[in-house]
Amino acid sequence: MKRRSVLGLLGLGAAAAPALAAQKKAAPKYRVVLQVSDNDPARWTLALNNAKNVQADVGAGEVQIEIVAYGPGLHMLKADSPVAGALAGALDASVGLIACENTMQNLKVSRDEMYGGIAYVQAGVTHIMRRQQEGWAYIRP
Amino acid sequence: MKRRSVLGLLGLGAAAAPALAAQKKAAPKYRVVLQVSDNDPARWTLALNNAKNVQADVGAGEVQIEIVAYGPGLHMLKADSPVAGALAGALDASVGLIACENTMQNLKVSRDEMYGGIAYVQAGVTHIMRRQQEGWAYIRP
Amino acid sequence: MKRRSVLGLLGLGAAAAPALAAQKKAAPKYRVVLQVSDNDPARWTLALNNAKNVQADVGAGEVQIEIVAYGPGLHMLKADSPVAGALAGALDASVGLIACENTMQNLKVSRDEMYGGIAYVQAGVTHIMRRQQEGWAYIRP
């Protein structure tokens, strides 16, 4: 019950619940949200590499990482994304992949067209703002 | 008196005073500063849409938003900006639009050439730095 | 001894020690880390100008500034960088210039090929994340 209301506050859909619960148990020392708002596969790869490098540097258990794709960056998280293979690796490494539903509405993209296993928020930009107010670091690769 | 000194500390010109005073009464839950430093109308539109989406998502009264244009991004806030129509809408929605006077000096742009109703700071980058130290979230669209 | 362990925590190499010690004595009011992750000399110049403008605006003694170059931005800090002249000026002005060793490994770039006097961290992105958790503002020009 309580978990659901907290997730509601964060604007996270039900899909994100199990991953978040698991991450919360770990009580990571660092928390960082990476923003992807460019339609540029090179930058998507940079964001995914940033996540990998942070985990390698401080230890995967010591850091909670989310990558939020919105605006022109949404395409990164589509099922037919050119970086789809790396998305699988990121999910396996417990990196949160989060798509913006406002952008999806604007671009008429449905969840069926998105990569499986990702999470959703109503507005990517609001989620990033909230994360910072909660103390998360912010990286815009 | 006190208001002026606080505004002085923030590096804000007199033009910004009434808007800020009004926003302060609202005691918003969230505060976010958006940076525009690219000469790219698509990104200017993204920044303006980001502001709109945040207001729609958390309620316009719950968030104080500033868009700071500096460096190559200054052109966004000129009177002849291709997004001038959307600037009017942003000001109507109490989104602060702030131009960097250092950039204006470098580019030899006068206030007469800027969009009416915007505010000014000496250095856009310093203003963004200060906002973060005051607890504002930072988004670089 | 203690200094070394603190620097170790920050992931800074020995080259960064004297500069940091000097900056710490000044107890600056502001601290800001600038990220360079684009292979774009215009943006490198913007980052260097941002640093200059902040120092001019609040006083060089009142602000501690670091520019972290990683990913495609690493080239900014190479010895043959097109902005090498401005790097000298930044170091003279006590702006920290920091390169990412992960990126250097990926690009097979050795320290000999980097601009003299800069500092190194294992992962640029981790350093930026840590700085934010320490209360530094973050600017991505």
Tab-separated table of C-alpha atoms in Angstrom:
chain	number	residue	atom	x	y	z
A	1	MET	CA	0.000	0.000	0.000
A	2	LYS	CA	2.570	2.450	1.175
A	3	ARG	CA	4.887	1.475	-1.637
A	4	ARG	CA	2.231	2.225	-4.194
A	5	SER	CA	1.581	5.708	-2.813
A	6	VAL	CA	5.266	6.564	-2.781
A	7	LEU	CA	5.591	5.403	-6.358
A	8	GLY	CA	2.539	7.435	-7.248
A	9	LEU	CA	4.241	10.522	-5.847
A	10	LEU	CA	7.274	9.785	-7.972
A	11	GLY	CA	5.025	9.531	-10.994
A	12	LEU	CA	6.249	6.008	-11.682
A	13	GLY	CA	4.022	3.394	-13.317
A	14	ALA	CA	3.500	-0.071	-11.858
A	15	ALA	CA	6.207	-1.474	-14.123
A	16	ALA	CA	8.865	0.339	-12.127
A	17	ALA	CA	7.766	-0.975	-8.733
A	18	PRO	CA	9.763	-4.223	-8.386
A	19	ALA	CA	13.010	-2.723	-9.646
A	20	LEU	CA	12.745	0.259	-7.311
A	21	ALA	CA	11.897	-1.884	-4.296
A	22	ALA	CA	14.994	-3.989	-4.933
A	23	GLN	CA	17.177	-0.921	-5.344
A	24	LYS	CA	15.862	0.642	-2.168
A	25	LYS	CA	16.949	-2.371	-0.109
A	26	ALA	CA	20.519	-1.770	-1.218
A	27	ALA	CA	20.562	1.768	0.280
A	28	PRO	CA	23.047	3.035	-2.270
A	29	LYS	CA	25.546	5.709	-1.339
A	30	TYR	CA	25.110	7.564	-4.629
A	31	ARG	CA	22.074	8.300	-6.755
A	32	VAL	CA	22.282	9.832	-10.188
A	33	VAL	CA	19.758	10.556	-12.914
A	34	LEU	CA	21.023	10.774	-16.506
A	35	GLN	CA	19.034	12.800	-19.023
A	36	VAL	CA	18.671	11.852	-22.673
A	37	SER	CA	16.887	14.549	-24.685
A	38	ASP	CA	18.746	14.398	-27.998
A	39	ASN	CA	17.868	12.270	-31.007
A	40	ASP	CA	21.466	11.133	-31.330
A	41	PRO	CA	22.488	7.463	-30.965
A	42	ALA	CA	26.086	8.478	-30.157
A	43	ARG	CA	24.793	10.340	-27.117
A	44	TRP	CA	22.587	7.399	-26.118
A	45	THR	CA	25.670	5.175	-26.130
A	46	LEU	CA	27.517	7.806	-24.092
A	47	ALA	CA	24.717	7.801	-21.489
A	48	LEU	CA	24.772	3.994	-21.276
A	49	ASN	CA	28.569	4.016	-20.983
A	50	ASN	CA	28.353	6.703	-18.282
A	51	ALA	CA	26.076	4.412	-16.288
A	52	LYS	CA	28.469	1.483	-16.739
A	53	ASN	CA	31.498	3.568	-15.768
A	54	VAL	CA	29.864	4.878	-12.608
A	55	GLN	CA	28.934	1.343	-11.546
A	56	ALA	CA	32.460	0.092	-12.306
A	57	ASP	CA	34.019	3.011	-10.427
A	58	VAL	CA	32.019	3.038	-7.182
A	59	GLY	CA	30.538	-0.484	-7.263
A	60	ALA	CA	27.124	-1.329	-8.717
A	61	GLY	CA	25.647	-1.796	-5.218
A	62	GLU	CA	26.730	1.685	-4.163
A	63	VAL	CA	24.860	3.661	-6.796
A	64	GLN	CA	21.272	3.891	-8.022
A	65	ILE	CA	21.096	5.055	-11.633
A	66	GLU	CA	18.198	6.107	-13.810
A	67	ILE	CA	18.298	7.146	-17.464
A	68	VAL	CA	15.312	9.335	-18.393
A	69	ALA	CA	14.508	9.735	-22.110
A	70	TYR	CA	12.204	12.526	-23.205
A	71	GLY	CA	11.594	14.863	-26.139
A	72	PRO	CA	13.800	14.012	-29.109
A	73	GLY	CA	15.615	11.507	-26.856
A	74	LEU	CA	12.583	9.218	-26.517
A	75	HIS	CA	13.617	7.123	-29.513
A	76	MET	CA	16.494	5.709	-27.470
A	77	LEU	CA	14.017	3.520	-25.577
A	78	LYS	CA	11.921	2.285	-28.482
A	79	ALA	CA	11.849	-1.438	-29.293
A	80	ASP	CA	13.582	-0.746	-32.605
A	81	SER	CA	16.257	1.489	-31.023
A	82	PRO	CA	19.721	1.099	-32.540
A	83	VAL	CA	21.050	0.688	-28.981
A	84	ALA	CA	18.488	-1.995	-28.018
A	85	GLY	CA	21.235	-4.503	-27.255
A	86	ALA	CA	22.822	-2.140	-24.752
A	87	LEU	CA	19.399	-1.461	-23.175
A	88	ALA	CA	19.177	-5.152	-22.269
A	89	GLY	CA	22.573	-4.898	-20.595
A	90	ALA	CA	21.519	-1.803	-18.673
A	91	LEU	CA	18.349	-3.465	-17.352
A	92	ASP	CA	20.389	-6.542	-16.378
A	93	ALA	CA	22.696	-4.187	-14.436
A	94	SER	CA	19.670	-2.646	-12.607
A	95	VAL	CA	19.979	0.695	-14.382
A	96	GLY	CA	16.479	2.195	-14.523
A	97	LEU	CA	15.320	3.096	-18.031
A	98	ILE	CA	12.422	5.549	-17.948
A	99	ALA	CA	10.391	6.975	-20.828
A	100	CYS	CA	8.273	10.150	-20.824
A	101	GLU	CA	4.588	9.536	-21.568
A	102	ASN	CA	3.966	13.173	-22.539
A	103	THR	CA	6.496	12.738	-25.329
A	104	MET	CA	4.930	9.419	-26.323
A	105	GLN	CA	1.537	11.108	-26.657
A	106	ASN	CA	3.018	13.925	-28.748
A	107	LEU	CA	4.791	11.471	-31.034
A	108	LYS	CA	1.837	9.011	-31.033
A	109	VAL	CA	4.065	6.213	-29.761
A	110	SER	CA	2.387	3.439	-27.744
A	111	ARG	CA	3.918	1.290	-24.987
A	112	ASP	CA	3.811	-1.657	-27.422
A	113	GLU	CA	6.417	0.145	-29.501
A	114	MET	CA	8.727	0.701	-26.538
A	115	TYR	CA	11.511	-1.581	-25.336
A	116	GLY	CA	10.231	-4.236	-22.913
A	117	GLY	CA	10.990	-3.857	-19.207
A	118	ILE	CA	11.413	-0.090	-19.132
A	119	ALA	CA	9.457	2.173	-16.753
A	120	TYR	CA	7.265	5.189	-17.490
A	121	VAL	CA	6.658	8.619	-15.963
A	122	GLN	CA	4.094	11.209	-16.997
A	123	ALA	CA	6.681	13.936	-17.623
A	124	GLY	CA	10.370	13.125	-17.899
A	125	VAL	CA	11.427	16.638	-17.027
A	126	THR	CA	9.356	16.675	-13.842
A	127	HIS	CA	10.831	13.356	-12.788
A	128	ILE	CA	14.358	14.713	-13.211
A	129	MET	CA	13.422	17.848	-11.247
A	130	ARG	CA	11.977	15.756	-8.412
A	131	ARG	CA	15.006	13.483	-8.304
A	132	GLN	CA	17.273	16.499	-7.841
A	133	GLN	CA	15.081	17.835	-5.035
A	134	GLU	CA	15.405	14.366	-3.432
A	135	GLY	CA	19.193	14.745	-3.518
A	136	TRP	CA	20.059	12.860	-6.681
A	137	ALA	CA	22.947	14.101	-8.808
A	138	TYR	CA	22.109	15.054	-12.394
A	139	ILE	CA	24.152	14.328	-15.494
A	140	ARG	CA	23.246	15.521	-18.964
A	141	PRO	CA	25.684	13.575	-21.185
B	1	MET	CA	14.399	48.044	0.714
B	2	LYS	CA	14.959	44.507	1.704
B	3	ARG	CA	13.506	43.294	-1.550
B	4	ARG	CA	15.949	45.365	-3.527
B	5	SER	CA	18.937	44.036	-1.619
B	6	VAL	CA	17.866	40.442	-2.086
B	7	LEU	CA	17.384	41.039	-5.791
B	8	GLY	CA	20.770	42.682	-5.917
B	9	LEU	CA	22.313	39.570	-4.430
B	10	LEU	CA	20.623	37.469	-7.079
B	11	GLY	CA	22.050	39.725	-9.732
B	12	LEU	CA	18.583	40.527	-11.053
B	13	GLY	CA	17.745	43.876	-12.622
B	14	ALA	CA	14.775	45.979	-11.586
B	15	ALA	CA	12.713	44.518	-14.426
B	16	ALA	CA	12.606	41.177	-12.643
B	17	ALA	CA	11.359	42.545	-9.319
B	18	PRO	CA	7.553	42.498	-9.720
B	19	ALA	CA	7.490	39.028	-11.251
B	20	LEU	CA	9.685	37.620	-8.507
B	21	ALA	CA	7.668	39.230	-5.736
B	22	ALA	CA	4.494	37.690	-7.148
B	23	GLN	CA	6.131	34.288	-7.443
B	24	LYS	CA	7.450	34.435	-3.905
B	25	LYS	CA	3.974	34.857	-2.470
B	26	ALA	CA	3.019	31.536	-4.023
B	27	ALA	CA	5.713	29.672	-2.027
B	28	PRO	CA	6.084	26.992	-4.696
B	29	LYS	CA	7.010	23.439	-3.765
B	30	TYR	CA	9.400	23.086	-6.693
B	31	ARG	CA	11.901	25.463	-8.254
B	32	VAL	CA	13.736	24.725	-11.453
B	33	VAL	CA	16.068	26.707	-13.688
B	34	LEU	CA	16.290	25.721	-17.358
B	35	GLN	CA	19.436	26.571	-19.296
B	36	VAL	CA	19.457	27.572	-22.953
B	37	SER	CA	22.991	27.880	-24.332
B	38	ASP	CA	22.559	26.549	-27.869
B	39	ASN	CA	21.699	28.557	-30.977
B	40	ASP	CA	19.043	26.027	-31.946
B	41	PRO	CA	15.339	26.948	-32.194
B	42	ALA	CA	14.336	23.293	-31.779
B	43	ARG	CA	15.997	23.298	-28.378
B	44	TRP	CA	14.363	26.617	-27.455
B	45	THR	CA	10.988	25.054	-28.177
B	46	LEU	CA	11.979	22.035	-26.113
B	47	ALA	CA	12.855	24.298	-23.165
B	48	LEU	CA	9.534	26.141	-23.442
B	49	ASN	CA	7.664	22.829	-23.688
B	50	ASN	CA	9.584	21.527	-20.669
B	51	ALA	CA	8.351	24.512	-18.668
B	52	LYS	CA	4.769	23.925	-19.825
B	53	ASN	CA	4.921	20.204	-19.032
B	54	VAL	CA	6.263	20.788	-15.533
B	55	GLN	CA	3.488	23.287	-14.811
B	56	ALA	CA	0.841	20.919	-16.204
B	57	ASP	CA	2.266	18.005	-14.225
B	58	VAL	CA	2.671	19.523	-10.750
B	59	GLY	CA	0.372	22.572	-11.067
B	60	ALA	CA	1.546	26.021	-12.116
B	61	GLY	CA	1.238	27.324	-8.537
B	62	GLU	CA	3.517	24.591	-7.206
B	63	VAL	CA	6.579	25.375	-9.281
B	64	GLN	CA	8.724	28.425	-9.949
B	65	ILE	CA	10.474	28.221	-13.320
B	66	GLU	CA	13.181	30.313	-14.917
B	67	ILE	CA	14.672	29.936	-18.385
B	68	VAL	CA	18.151	31.474	-18.603
B	69	ALA	CA	19.540	32.191	-22.077
B	70	TYR	CA	23.247	32.854	-22.487
B	71	GLY	CA	26.077	32.396	-24.961
B	72	PRO	CA	24.823	31.094	-28.317
B	73	GLY	CA	21.398	30.637	-26.683
B	74	LEU	CA	20.843	34.388	-26.212
B	75	HIS	CA	19.073	34.723	-29.568
B	76	MET	CA	16.104	32.809	-28.145
B	77	LEU	CA	15.095	35.925	-26.215
B	78	LYS	CA	15.559	38.538	-28.931
B	79	ALA	CA	12.533	40.498	-30.188
B	80	ASP	CA	12.897	38.840	-33.579
B	81	SER	CA	13.246	35.333	-32.126
B	82	PRO	CA	11.506	32.609	-34.175
B	83	VAL	CA	9.875	31.463	-30.913
B	84	ALA	CA	8.642	34.957	-29.935
B	85	GLY	CA	5.023	33.776	-29.893
B	86	ALA	CA	5.837	31.087	-27.359
B	87	LEU	CA	7.784	33.625	-25.235
B	88	ALA	CA	4.566	35.598	-24.791
B	89	GLY	CA	2.830	32.450	-23.601
B	90	ALA	CA	5.666	31.687	-21.166
B	91	LEU	CA	5.520	35.183	-19.638
B	92	ASP	CA	1.714	34.889	-19.362
B	93	ALA	CA	2.273	31.622	-17.483
B	94	SER	CA	4.724	33.341	-15.064
B	95	VAL	CA	7.763	31.527	-16.422
B	96	GLY	CA	10.761	33.804	-15.858
B	97	LEU	CA	12.731	34.560	-19.025
B	98	ILE	CA	16.226	35.835	-18.235
B	99	ALA	CA	18.945	37.062	-20.592
B	100	CYS	CA	22.686	37.289	-19.889
B	101	GLU	CA	24.067	40.829	-20.166
B	102	ASN	CA	27.651	39.623	-20.576
B	103	THR	CA	26.566	37.811	-23.730
B	104	MET	CA	24.653	40.880	-24.920
B	105	GLN	CA	27.808	42.982	-24.533
B	106	ASN	CA	29.884	40.428	-26.442
B	107	LEU	CA	27.342	40.260	-29.259
B	108	LYS	CA	26.657	44.036	-29.153
B	109	VAL	CA	22.953	43.441	-28.576
B	110	SER	CA	21.030	46.160	-26.704
B	111	ARG	CA	17.955	45.737	-24.492
B	112	ASP	CA	15.922	47.444	-27.239
B	113	GLU	CA	16.568	44.418	-29.411
B	114	MET	CA	15.390	41.946	-26.765
B	115	TYR	CA	11.887	40.622	-26.266
B	116	GLY	CA	9.793	42.902	-24.046
B	117	GLY	CA	9.077	41.843	-20.477
B	118	ILE	CA	12.094	39.607	-19.962
B	119	ALA	CA	14.532	40.013	-17.066
B	120	TYR	CA	18.310	40.449	-17.098
B	121	VAL	CA	21.261	39.167	-15.093
B	122	GLN	CA	24.911	40.149	-15.406
B	123	ALA	CA	26.113	36.599	-16.049
B	124	GLY	CA	23.687	33.838	-16.932
B	125	VAL	CA	26.045	31.110	-15.784
B	126	THR	CA	26.494	32.697	-12.354
B	127	HIS	CA	22.744	33.024	-11.953
B	128	ILE	CA	22.290	29.305	-12.697
B	129	MET	CA	25.063	28.442	-10.233
B	130	ARG	CA	23.448	30.555	-7.517
B	131	ARG	CA	20.022	29.070	-8.122
B	132	GLN	CA	21.436	25.584	-7.601
B	133	GLN	CA	23.128	26.647	-4.367
B	134	GLU	CA	19.709	28.008	-3.283
B	135	GLY	CA	18.221	24.553	-3.851
B	136	TRP	CA	16.757	24.927	-7.314
B	137	ALA	CA	16.815	21.941	-9.655
B	138	TYR	CA	18.683	22.406	-12.935
B	139	ILE	CA	17.639	21.181	-16.353
B	140	ARG	CA	19.718	21.571	-19.473
B	141	PRO	CA	17.282	20.576	-22.263
C	1	MET	CA	48.447	11.908	5.070
C	2	LYS	CA	44.952	13.059	5.606
C	3	ARG	CA	45.146	15.179	2.494
C	4	ARG	CA	46.090	12.172	0.427
C	5	SER	CA	43.185	10.103	1.710
C	6	VAL	CA	40.702	12.868	1.003
C	7	LEU	CA	42.092	13.248	-2.478
C	8	GLY	CA	41.929	9.502	-2.910
C	9	LEU	CA	38.232	9.607	-2.037
C	10	LEU	CA	37.712	12.292	-4.632
C	11	GLY	CA	39.436	10.111	-7.186
C	12	LEU	CA	42.008	12.793	-7.892
C	13	GLY	CA	45.553	11.977	-8.934
C	14	ALA	CA	48.587	13.452	-7.210
C	15	ALA	CA	48.841	16.155	-9.871
C	16	ALA	CA	45.688	17.768	-8.523
C	17	ALA	CA	46.867	17.937	-4.892
C	18	PRO	CA	48.709	21.283	-4.723
C	19	ALA	CA	46.056	23.163	-6.678
C	20	LEU	CA	43.261	21.769	-4.534
C	21	ALA	CA	45.075	22.501	-1.277
C	22	ALA	CA	45.534	26.101	-2.342
C	23	GLN	CA	41.898	26.411	-3.327
C	24	LYS	CA	40.723	24.924	-0.048
C	25	LYS	CA	42.515	27.613	1.955
C	26	ALA	CA	40.452	30.236	0.180
C	27	ALA	CA	37.181	28.669	1.438
C	28	PRO	CA	35.225	29.842	-1.591
C	29	LYS	CA	31.572	30.747	-1.259
C	30	TYR	CA	30.669	29.037	-4.520
C	31	ARG	CA	31.787	25.785	-6.101
C	32	VAL	CA	30.853	24.759	-9.600
C	33	VAL	CA	31.826	21.884	-11.876
C	34	LEU	CA	31.544	22.394	-15.631
C	35	GLN	CA	31.093	19.359	-17.866
C	36	VAL	CA	32.612	19.051	-21.331
C	37	SER	CA	31.416	15.918	-23.142
C	38	ASP	CA	31.113	17.179	-26.731
C	39	ASN	CA	33.806	17.103	-29.391
C	40	ASP	CA	33.094	20.708	-30.298
C	41	PRO	CA	35.725	23.461	-29.902
C	42	ALA	CA	32.998	26.142	-29.820
C	43	ARG	CA	31.578	24.499	-26.718
C	44	TRP	CA	35.050	24.198	-25.160
C	45	THR	CA	35.486	27.935	-25.595
C	46	LEU	CA	32.038	28.474	-24.092
C	47	ALA	CA	33.012	26.411	-21.029
C	48	LEU	CA	36.254	28.384	-20.604
C	49	ASN	CA	34.352	31.665	-21.010
C	50	ASN	CA	31.759	30.490	-18.470
C	51	ALA	CA	34.553	29.943	-15.966
C	52	LYS	CA	35.993	33.403	-16.673
C	53	ASN	CA	32.593	35.079	-16.381
C	54	VAL	CA	31.808	33.422	-13.056
C	55	GLN	CA	35.165	34.519	-11.652
C	56	ALA	CA	34.651	38.083	-12.941
C	57	ASP	CA	31.111	38.189	-11.564
C	58	VAL	CA	31.598	36.878	-8.019
C	59	GLY	CA	35.366	37.361	-7.627
C	60	ALA	CA	37.952	34.683	-8.376
C	61	GLY	CA	38.578	34.084	-4.660
C	62	GLU	CA	34.906	33.409	-4.012
C	63	VAL	CA	34.477	30.495	-6.370
C	64	GLN	CA	36.148	27.146	-6.951
C	65	ILE	CA	35.754	25.938	-10.531
C	66	GLU	CA	36.542	22.645	-12.210
C	67	ILE	CA	36.108	21.744	-15.875
C	68	VAL	CA	35.794	17.981	-16.380
C	69	ALA	CA	36.356	16.623	-19.893
C	70	TYR	CA	35.215	13.110	-20.729
C	71	GLY	CA	33.899	11.048	-23.630
C	72	PRO	CA	33.980	12.965	-26.900
C	73	GLY	CA	34.972	16.073	-24.870
C	74	LEU	CA	38.360	14.650	-23.864
C	75	HIS	CA	40.106	16.207	-26.871
C	76	MET	CA	39.635	19.638	-25.291
C	77	LEU	CA	42.451	18.846	-22.855
C	78	LYS	CA	44.944	17.300	-25.254
C	79	ALA	CA	48.300	19.012	-25.821
C	80	ASP	CA	47.336	19.722	-29.427
C	81	SER	CA	43.913	21.103	-28.494
C	82	PRO	CA	42.788	24.080	-30.595
C	83	VAL	CA	42.003	25.869	-27.306
C	84	ALA	CA	45.417	25.135	-25.737
C	85	GLY	CA	46.145	28.844	-25.331
C	86	ALA	CA	42.985	29.337	-23.308
C	87	LEU	CA	43.849	26.267	-21.173
C	88	ALA	CA	47.001	28.046	-20.032
C	89	GLY	CA	44.911	31.040	-19.015
C	90	ALA	CA	42.455	28.834	-17.122
C	91	LEU	CA	45.245	27.125	-15.154
C	92	ASP	CA	46.787	30.543	-14.391
C	93	ALA	CA	43.377	31.575	-13.039
C	94	SER	CA	43.232	28.464	-10.790
C	95	VAL	CA	40.463	26.809	-12.774
C	96	GLY	CA	40.856	23.051	-12.359
C	97	LEU	CA	41.141	21.150	-15.639
C	98	ILE	CA	40.393	17.456	-15.198
C	99	ALA	CA	40.546	14.624	-17.733
C	100	CYS	CA	38.822	11.232	-17.541
C	101	GLU	CA	41.236	8.275	-17.560
C	102	ASN	CA	38.529	5.814	-18.631
C	103	THR	CA	38.076	7.842	-21.789
C	104	MET	CA	41.852	8.032	-22.295
C	105	GLN	CA	42.052	4.229	-22.104
C	106	ASN	CA	39.212	3.832	-24.599
C	107	LEU	CA	40.801	6.281	-27.016
C	108	LYS	CA	44.345	4.979	-26.340
C	109	VAL	CA	45.524	8.447	-25.322
C	110	SER	CA	48.437	8.643	-22.863
C	111	ARG	CA	49.179	11.376	-20.322
C	112	ASP	CA	52.103	12.447	-22.515
C	113	GLU	CA	49.589	13.518	-25.147
C	114	MET	CA	47.581	15.611	-22.677
C	115	TYR	CA	48.050	19.292	-21.858
C	116	GLY	CA	50.609	19.820	-19.096
C	117	GLY	CA	49.383	20.762	-15.626
C	118	ILE	CA	45.921	19.244	-15.844
C	119	ALA	CA	44.577	16.763	-13.284
C	120	TYR	CA	43.141	13.271	-13.782
C	121	VAL	CA	40.259	11.252	-12.384
C	122	GLN	CA	39.397	7.609	-13.086
C	123	ALA	CA	35.884	8.390	-14.336
C	124	GLY	CA	34.852	11.923	-15.218
C	125	VAL	CA	31.167	11.183	-14.777
C	126	THR	CA	31.693	9.798	-11.271
C	127	HIS	CA	33.699	12.849	-10.307
C	128	ILE	CA	30.886	15.143	-11.444
C	129	MET	CA	28.345	13.037	-9.527
C	130	ARG	CA	30.460	13.212	-6.359
C	131	ARG	CA	30.939	16.953	-6.670
C	132	GLN	CA	27.178	17.439	-6.796
C	133	GLN	CA	26.690	15.255	-3.716
C	134	GLU	CA	29.306	17.468	-2.007
C	135	GLY	CA	27.160	20.519	-2.799
C	136	TRP	CA	28.820	21.806	-5.950
C	137	ALA	CA	26.644	23.373	-8.622
C	138	TYR	CA	26.753	21.721	-12.054
C	139	ILE	CA	26.820	23.449	-15.419
C	140	ARG	CA	26.715	21.635	-18.727
C	141	PRO	CA	27.520	24.406	-21.266
